[in-house]
Short mmCIF file of C-alpha atoms in Angstrom, two decimals:
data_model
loop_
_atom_site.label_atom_id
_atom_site.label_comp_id
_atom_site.label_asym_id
_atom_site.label_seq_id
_atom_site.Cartn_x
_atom_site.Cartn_y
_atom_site.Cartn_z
CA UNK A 1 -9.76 -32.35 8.94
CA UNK A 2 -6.45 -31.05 9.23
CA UNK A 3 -4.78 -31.85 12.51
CA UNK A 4 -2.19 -29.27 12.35
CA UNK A 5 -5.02 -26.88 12.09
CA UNK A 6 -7.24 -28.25 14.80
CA UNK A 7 -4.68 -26.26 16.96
CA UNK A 8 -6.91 -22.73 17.79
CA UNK A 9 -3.70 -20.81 17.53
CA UNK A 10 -1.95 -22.50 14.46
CA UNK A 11 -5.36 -21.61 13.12
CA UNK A 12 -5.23 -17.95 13.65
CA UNK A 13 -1.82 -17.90 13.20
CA UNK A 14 -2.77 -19.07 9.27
CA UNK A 15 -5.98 -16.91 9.33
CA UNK A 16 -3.55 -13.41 10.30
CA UNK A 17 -1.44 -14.54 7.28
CA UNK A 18 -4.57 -14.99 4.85
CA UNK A 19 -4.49 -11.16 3.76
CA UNK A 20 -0.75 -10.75 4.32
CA UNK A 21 2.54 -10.42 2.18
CA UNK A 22 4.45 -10.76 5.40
CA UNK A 23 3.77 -10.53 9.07
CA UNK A 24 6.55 -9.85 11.86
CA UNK A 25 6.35 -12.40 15.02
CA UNK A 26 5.64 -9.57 17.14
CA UNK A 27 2.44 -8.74 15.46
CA UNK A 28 1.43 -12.06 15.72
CA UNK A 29 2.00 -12.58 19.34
CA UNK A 30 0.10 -9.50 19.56
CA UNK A 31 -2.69 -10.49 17.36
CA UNK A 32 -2.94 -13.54 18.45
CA UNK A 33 -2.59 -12.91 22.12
CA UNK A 34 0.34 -16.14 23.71
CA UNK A 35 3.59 -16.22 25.01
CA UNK A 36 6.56 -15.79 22.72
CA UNK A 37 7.58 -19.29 23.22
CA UNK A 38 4.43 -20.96 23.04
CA UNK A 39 4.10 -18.97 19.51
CA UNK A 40 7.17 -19.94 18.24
CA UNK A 41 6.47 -24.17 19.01
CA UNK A 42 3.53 -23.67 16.88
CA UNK A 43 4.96 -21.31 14.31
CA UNK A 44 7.85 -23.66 14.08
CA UNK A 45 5.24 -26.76 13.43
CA UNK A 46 3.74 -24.54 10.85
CA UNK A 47 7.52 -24.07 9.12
CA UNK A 48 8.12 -27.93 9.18
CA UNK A 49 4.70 -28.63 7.44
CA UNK A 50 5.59 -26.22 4.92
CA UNK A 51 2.70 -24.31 5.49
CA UNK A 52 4.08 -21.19 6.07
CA UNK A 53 7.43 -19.47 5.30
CA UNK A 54 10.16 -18.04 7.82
CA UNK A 55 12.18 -15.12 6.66
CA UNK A 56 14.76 -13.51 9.02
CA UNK A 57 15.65 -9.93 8.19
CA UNK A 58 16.42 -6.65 9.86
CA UNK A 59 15.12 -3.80 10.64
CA UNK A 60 17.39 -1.36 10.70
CA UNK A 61 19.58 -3.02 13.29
CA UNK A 62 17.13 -4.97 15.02
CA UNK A 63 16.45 -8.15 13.82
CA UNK A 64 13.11 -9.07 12.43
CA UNK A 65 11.65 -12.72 11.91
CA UNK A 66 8.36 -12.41 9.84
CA UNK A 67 6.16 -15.34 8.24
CA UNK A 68 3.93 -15.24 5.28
CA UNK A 69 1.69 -18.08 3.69
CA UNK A 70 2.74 -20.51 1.45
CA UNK A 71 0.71 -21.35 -1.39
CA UNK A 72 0.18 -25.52 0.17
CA UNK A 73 -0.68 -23.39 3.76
CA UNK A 74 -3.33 -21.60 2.11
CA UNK A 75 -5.11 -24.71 0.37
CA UNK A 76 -4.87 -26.85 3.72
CA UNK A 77 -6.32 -23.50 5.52
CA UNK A 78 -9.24 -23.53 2.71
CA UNK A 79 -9.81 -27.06 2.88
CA UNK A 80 -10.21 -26.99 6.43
CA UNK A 81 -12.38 -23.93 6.92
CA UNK A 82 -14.88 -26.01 4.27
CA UNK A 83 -14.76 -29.16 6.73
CA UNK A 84 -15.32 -26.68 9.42
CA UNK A 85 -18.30 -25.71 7.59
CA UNK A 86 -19.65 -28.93 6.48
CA UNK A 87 -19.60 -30.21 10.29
CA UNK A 88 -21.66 -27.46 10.92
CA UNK A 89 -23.64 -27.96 8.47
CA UNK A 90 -24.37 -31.22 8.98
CA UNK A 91 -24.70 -30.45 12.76
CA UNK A 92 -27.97 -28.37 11.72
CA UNK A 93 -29.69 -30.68 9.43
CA UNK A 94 -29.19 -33.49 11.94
CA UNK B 1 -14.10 -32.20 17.34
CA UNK B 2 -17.62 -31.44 17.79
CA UNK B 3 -19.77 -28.66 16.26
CA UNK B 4 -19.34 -26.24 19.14
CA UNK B 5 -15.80 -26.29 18.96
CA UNK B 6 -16.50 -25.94 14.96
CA UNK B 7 -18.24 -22.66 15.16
CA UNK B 8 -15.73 -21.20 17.71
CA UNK B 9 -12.79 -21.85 15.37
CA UNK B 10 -14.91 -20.87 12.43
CA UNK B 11 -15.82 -17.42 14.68
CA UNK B 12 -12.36 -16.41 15.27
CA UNK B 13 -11.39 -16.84 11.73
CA UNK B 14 -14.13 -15.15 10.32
CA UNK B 15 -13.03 -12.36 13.24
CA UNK B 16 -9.41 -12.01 12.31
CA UNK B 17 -9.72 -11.85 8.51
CA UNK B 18 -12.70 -9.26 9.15
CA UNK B 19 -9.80 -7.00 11.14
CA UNK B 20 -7.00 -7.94 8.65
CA UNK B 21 -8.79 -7.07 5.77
CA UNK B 22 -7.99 -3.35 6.30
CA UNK B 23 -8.80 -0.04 4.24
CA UNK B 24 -5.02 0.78 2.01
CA UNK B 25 -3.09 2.68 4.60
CA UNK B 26 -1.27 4.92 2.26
CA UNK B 27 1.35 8.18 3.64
CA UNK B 28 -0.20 11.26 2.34
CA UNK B 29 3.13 12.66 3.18
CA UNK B 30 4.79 11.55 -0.09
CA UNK B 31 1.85 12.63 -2.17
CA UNK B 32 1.96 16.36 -0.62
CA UNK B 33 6.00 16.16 -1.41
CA UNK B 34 5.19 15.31 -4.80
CA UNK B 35 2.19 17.40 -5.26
CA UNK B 36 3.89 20.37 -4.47
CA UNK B 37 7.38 19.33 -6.35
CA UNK B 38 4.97 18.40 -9.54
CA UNK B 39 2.90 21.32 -9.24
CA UNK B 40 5.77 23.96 -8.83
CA UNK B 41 7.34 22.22 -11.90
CA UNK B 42 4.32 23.27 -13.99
CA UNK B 43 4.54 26.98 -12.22
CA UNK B 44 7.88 27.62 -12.84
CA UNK B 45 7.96 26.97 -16.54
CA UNK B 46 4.91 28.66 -17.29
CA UNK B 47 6.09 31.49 -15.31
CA UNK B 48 9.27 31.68 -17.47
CA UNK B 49 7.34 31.26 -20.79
CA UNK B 50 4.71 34.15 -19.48
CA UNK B 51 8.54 36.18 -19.28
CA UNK B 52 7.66 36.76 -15.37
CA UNK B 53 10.63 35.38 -14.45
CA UNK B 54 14.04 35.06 -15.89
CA UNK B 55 14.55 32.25 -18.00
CA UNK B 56 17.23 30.30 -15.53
CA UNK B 57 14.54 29.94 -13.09
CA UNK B 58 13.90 26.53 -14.78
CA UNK B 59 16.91 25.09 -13.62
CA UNK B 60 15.01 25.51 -10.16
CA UNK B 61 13.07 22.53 -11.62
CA UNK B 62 15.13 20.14 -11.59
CA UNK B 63 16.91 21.00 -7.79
CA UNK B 64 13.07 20.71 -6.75
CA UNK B 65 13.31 16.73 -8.39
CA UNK B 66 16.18 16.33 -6.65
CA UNK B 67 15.03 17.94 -3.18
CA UNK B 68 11.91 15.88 -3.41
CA UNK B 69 13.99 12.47 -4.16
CA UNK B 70 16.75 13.10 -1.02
CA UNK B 71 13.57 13.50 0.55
CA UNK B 72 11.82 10.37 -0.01
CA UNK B 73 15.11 8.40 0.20
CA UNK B 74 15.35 9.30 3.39
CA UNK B 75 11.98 8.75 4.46
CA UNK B 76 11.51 5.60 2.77
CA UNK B 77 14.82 4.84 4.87
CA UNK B 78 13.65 5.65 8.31
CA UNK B 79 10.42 3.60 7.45
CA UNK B 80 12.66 0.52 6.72
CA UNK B 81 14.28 1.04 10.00
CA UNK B 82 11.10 0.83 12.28
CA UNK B 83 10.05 -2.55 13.23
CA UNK B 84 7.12 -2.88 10.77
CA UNK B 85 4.47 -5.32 12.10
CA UNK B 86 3.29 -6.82 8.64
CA UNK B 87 2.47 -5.88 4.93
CA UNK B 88 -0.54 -6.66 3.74
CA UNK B 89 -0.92 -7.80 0.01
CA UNK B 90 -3.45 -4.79 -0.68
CA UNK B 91 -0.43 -2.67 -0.04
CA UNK B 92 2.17 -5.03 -2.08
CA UNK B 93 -0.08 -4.51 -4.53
CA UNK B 94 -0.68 -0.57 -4.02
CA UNK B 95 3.46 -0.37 -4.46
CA UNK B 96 3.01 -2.08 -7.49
CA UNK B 97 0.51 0.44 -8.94
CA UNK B 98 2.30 3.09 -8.32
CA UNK B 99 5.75 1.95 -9.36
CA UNK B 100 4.16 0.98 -12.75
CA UNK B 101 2.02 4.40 -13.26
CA UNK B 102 4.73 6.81 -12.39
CA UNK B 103 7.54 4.16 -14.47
CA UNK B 104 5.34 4.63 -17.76
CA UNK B 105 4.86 7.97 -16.91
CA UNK B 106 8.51 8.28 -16.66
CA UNK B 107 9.26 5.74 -19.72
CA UNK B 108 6.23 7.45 -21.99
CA UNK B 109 8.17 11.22 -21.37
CA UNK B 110 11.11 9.70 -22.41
CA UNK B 111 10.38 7.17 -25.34
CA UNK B 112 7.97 9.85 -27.01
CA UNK B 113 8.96 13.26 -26.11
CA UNK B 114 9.23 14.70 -29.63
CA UNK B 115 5.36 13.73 -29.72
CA UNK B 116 4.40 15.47 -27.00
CA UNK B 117 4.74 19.39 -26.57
CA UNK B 118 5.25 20.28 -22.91
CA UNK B 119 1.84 20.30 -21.29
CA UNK B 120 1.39 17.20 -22.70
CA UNK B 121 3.93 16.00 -21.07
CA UNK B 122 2.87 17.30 -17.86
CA UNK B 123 -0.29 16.03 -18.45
CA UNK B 124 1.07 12.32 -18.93
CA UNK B 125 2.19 13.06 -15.07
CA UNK B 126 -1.32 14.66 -14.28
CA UNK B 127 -2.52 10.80 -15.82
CA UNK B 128 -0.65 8.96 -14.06
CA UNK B 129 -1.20 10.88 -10.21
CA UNK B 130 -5.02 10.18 -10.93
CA UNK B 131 -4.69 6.58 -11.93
CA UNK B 132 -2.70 5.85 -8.23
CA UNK B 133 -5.13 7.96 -6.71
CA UNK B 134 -8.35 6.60 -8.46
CA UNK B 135 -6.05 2.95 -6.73
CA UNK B 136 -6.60 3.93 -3.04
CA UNK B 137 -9.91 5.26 -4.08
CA UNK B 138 -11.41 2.40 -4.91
CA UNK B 139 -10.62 1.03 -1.69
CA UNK B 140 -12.67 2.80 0.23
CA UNK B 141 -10.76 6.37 0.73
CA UNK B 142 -12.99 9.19 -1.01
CA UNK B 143 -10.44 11.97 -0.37
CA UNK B 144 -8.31 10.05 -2.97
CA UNK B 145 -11.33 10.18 -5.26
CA UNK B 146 -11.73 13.98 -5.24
CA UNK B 147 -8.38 14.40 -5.98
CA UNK B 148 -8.36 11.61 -8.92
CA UNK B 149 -11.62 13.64 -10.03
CA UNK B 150 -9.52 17.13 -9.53
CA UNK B 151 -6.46 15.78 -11.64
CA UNK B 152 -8.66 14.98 -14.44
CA UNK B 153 -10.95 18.35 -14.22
CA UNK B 154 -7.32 20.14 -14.28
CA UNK B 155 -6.01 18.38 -17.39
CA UNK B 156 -9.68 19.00 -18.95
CA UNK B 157 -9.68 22.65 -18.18
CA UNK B 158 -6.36 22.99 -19.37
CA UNK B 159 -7.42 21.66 -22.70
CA UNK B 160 -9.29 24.85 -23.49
CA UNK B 161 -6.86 27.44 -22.18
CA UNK B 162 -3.18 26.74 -23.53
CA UNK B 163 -2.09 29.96 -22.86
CA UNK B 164 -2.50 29.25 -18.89
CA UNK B 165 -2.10 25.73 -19.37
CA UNK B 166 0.48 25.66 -16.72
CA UNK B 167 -1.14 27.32 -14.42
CA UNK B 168 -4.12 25.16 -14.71
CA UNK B 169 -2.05 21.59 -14.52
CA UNK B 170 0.12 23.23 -11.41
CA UNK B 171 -3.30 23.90 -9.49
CA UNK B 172 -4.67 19.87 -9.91
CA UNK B 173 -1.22 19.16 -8.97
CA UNK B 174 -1.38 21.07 -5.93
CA UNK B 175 -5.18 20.46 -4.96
CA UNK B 176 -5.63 17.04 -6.17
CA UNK B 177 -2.43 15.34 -5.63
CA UNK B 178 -0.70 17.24 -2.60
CA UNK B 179 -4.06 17.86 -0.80
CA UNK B 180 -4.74 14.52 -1.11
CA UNK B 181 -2.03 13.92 1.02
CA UNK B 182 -2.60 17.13 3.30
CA UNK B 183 -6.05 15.95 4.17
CA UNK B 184 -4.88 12.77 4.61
CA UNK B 185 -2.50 13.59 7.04
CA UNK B 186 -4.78 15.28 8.72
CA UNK B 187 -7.23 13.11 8.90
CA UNK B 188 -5.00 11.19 10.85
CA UNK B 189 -4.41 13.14 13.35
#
């Protein structure tokens, strides 16, 4: 398995990206329902394993840090969500 | 990790991609902007060629481009502004389809104008409205559908009466295009 993604909310943080061009931090610390900071320690993990991308931009004047996936952040997030399965799996037959 | 922890990660994931993978959120603003621009376009110069109004009412035409562009500038301005909480690739891709309908649209009416008499050339518009409307329709929204469906009826129809062609191409403009976007908005509400 993928120990960055054992993390519950690295997880969904990858999971709200799945379907997105770009998401805004805000919208993920609402979606995914933590603290600012404790978002941005795992966001920033997520950044140094390349698995997602940080943009900083504005909005209007405001500035705006969103994320998106990165293509390597999508096949760890696949790969993992199969050995999610296949424990399960297994878990049922045995 | 054990299989209960498993299914609870596999739960939440199966949750949040469920809720992210949303119905295209379109404005139907723009379209009724453009519906009526488009559609009074088609009205004017069919009302000038009918001799109901004086020939320089066409240059009304292309103020009412030009109103409709300032227009969306500025809206597409003030959207930039807000603090946007994501884009989702379903409406990347959405901007995509229309930017490359309405381009060749554009490009066609330019490129092959001495092919086309002028309802065709409103037509090639009429085309193009339906193909980015048939786009949202086939993601779920059937107002988008009747208006894809009342583009093409209007073009039809105004195969078989030339002399009102304008008329008839002004009216799917109006219906199918900008009251797409009227019942849209509405809908919203």
């Amino acid at each position: 398995m993928d120990d960055l993604l054992l993390s519950k909310i690295r997880l969904g943080v990858v999971a709200e990206l799945l379907n997105a061009q770009w998401v805004s931090f805000t919208d993920l610390a609402h979606a995914i329902e933590t603290t600012n900071g404790n978002l941005g320690a795992h966001l920033a993990k997520l950044v140094d394993a390349g698995y997602i991308a940080e943009e900083k931009t504005y909005a209007g004047r405001r500035p705006l840090s969103r994320y998106s996936l990165t293509e390597s952040g999508r096949a760890a997030f696949v790969a993992h969500v199969r050995q999610l399965e296949s424990l399960l799996s297994g878990a049922s037959e045995g | 990790m054990d299989s209960s922890d498993a299914r609870e990660h596999l739960e939440m994931v199966e949750r949040i991609v469920a809720a992210s993978s949303r119905k295209l959120d379109v404005s139907g603003e723009l379209f009724l902007v453009w519906g009526l621009a488009s559609g009074t376009l088609d009205l004017i110069v069919q009302l000038v060629s009918d001799g109901r109004v004086p020939g320089a009412a066409v240059w009304a035409g292309p103020l009412i481009v030009i109103a409709a562009v300032i227009y969306t500038a500025i809206r597409v301005r003030q959207y930039r502004a807000m603090p946007a909480g994501r884009m989702t690739l379903l409406e990347r891709e959405f901007l995509n389809v229309l930017w490359i309908a309405l381009s060749m649209a554009f490009a066609v009416n330019v490129i092959g104008g001495n092919m086309f008499s002028q309802w065709a050339q409103s037509a090639i518009w009429s085309v193009a409205a339906a193909i980015v409307l048939f786009y949202i329709a086939v993601h779920g929204n059937r107002r988008a559908l009747v208006g894809a469906i009342v583009l093409l009826l209007s073009i039809a129809l105004a195969n078989f009466s030339l002399p009102i062609a304008g008329y008839v191409l002004a009216g799917g403009m109006y219906l199918g295009y900008a009251g797409f976007g009227l019942a849209d908005m509405l809908a919203r509400e």
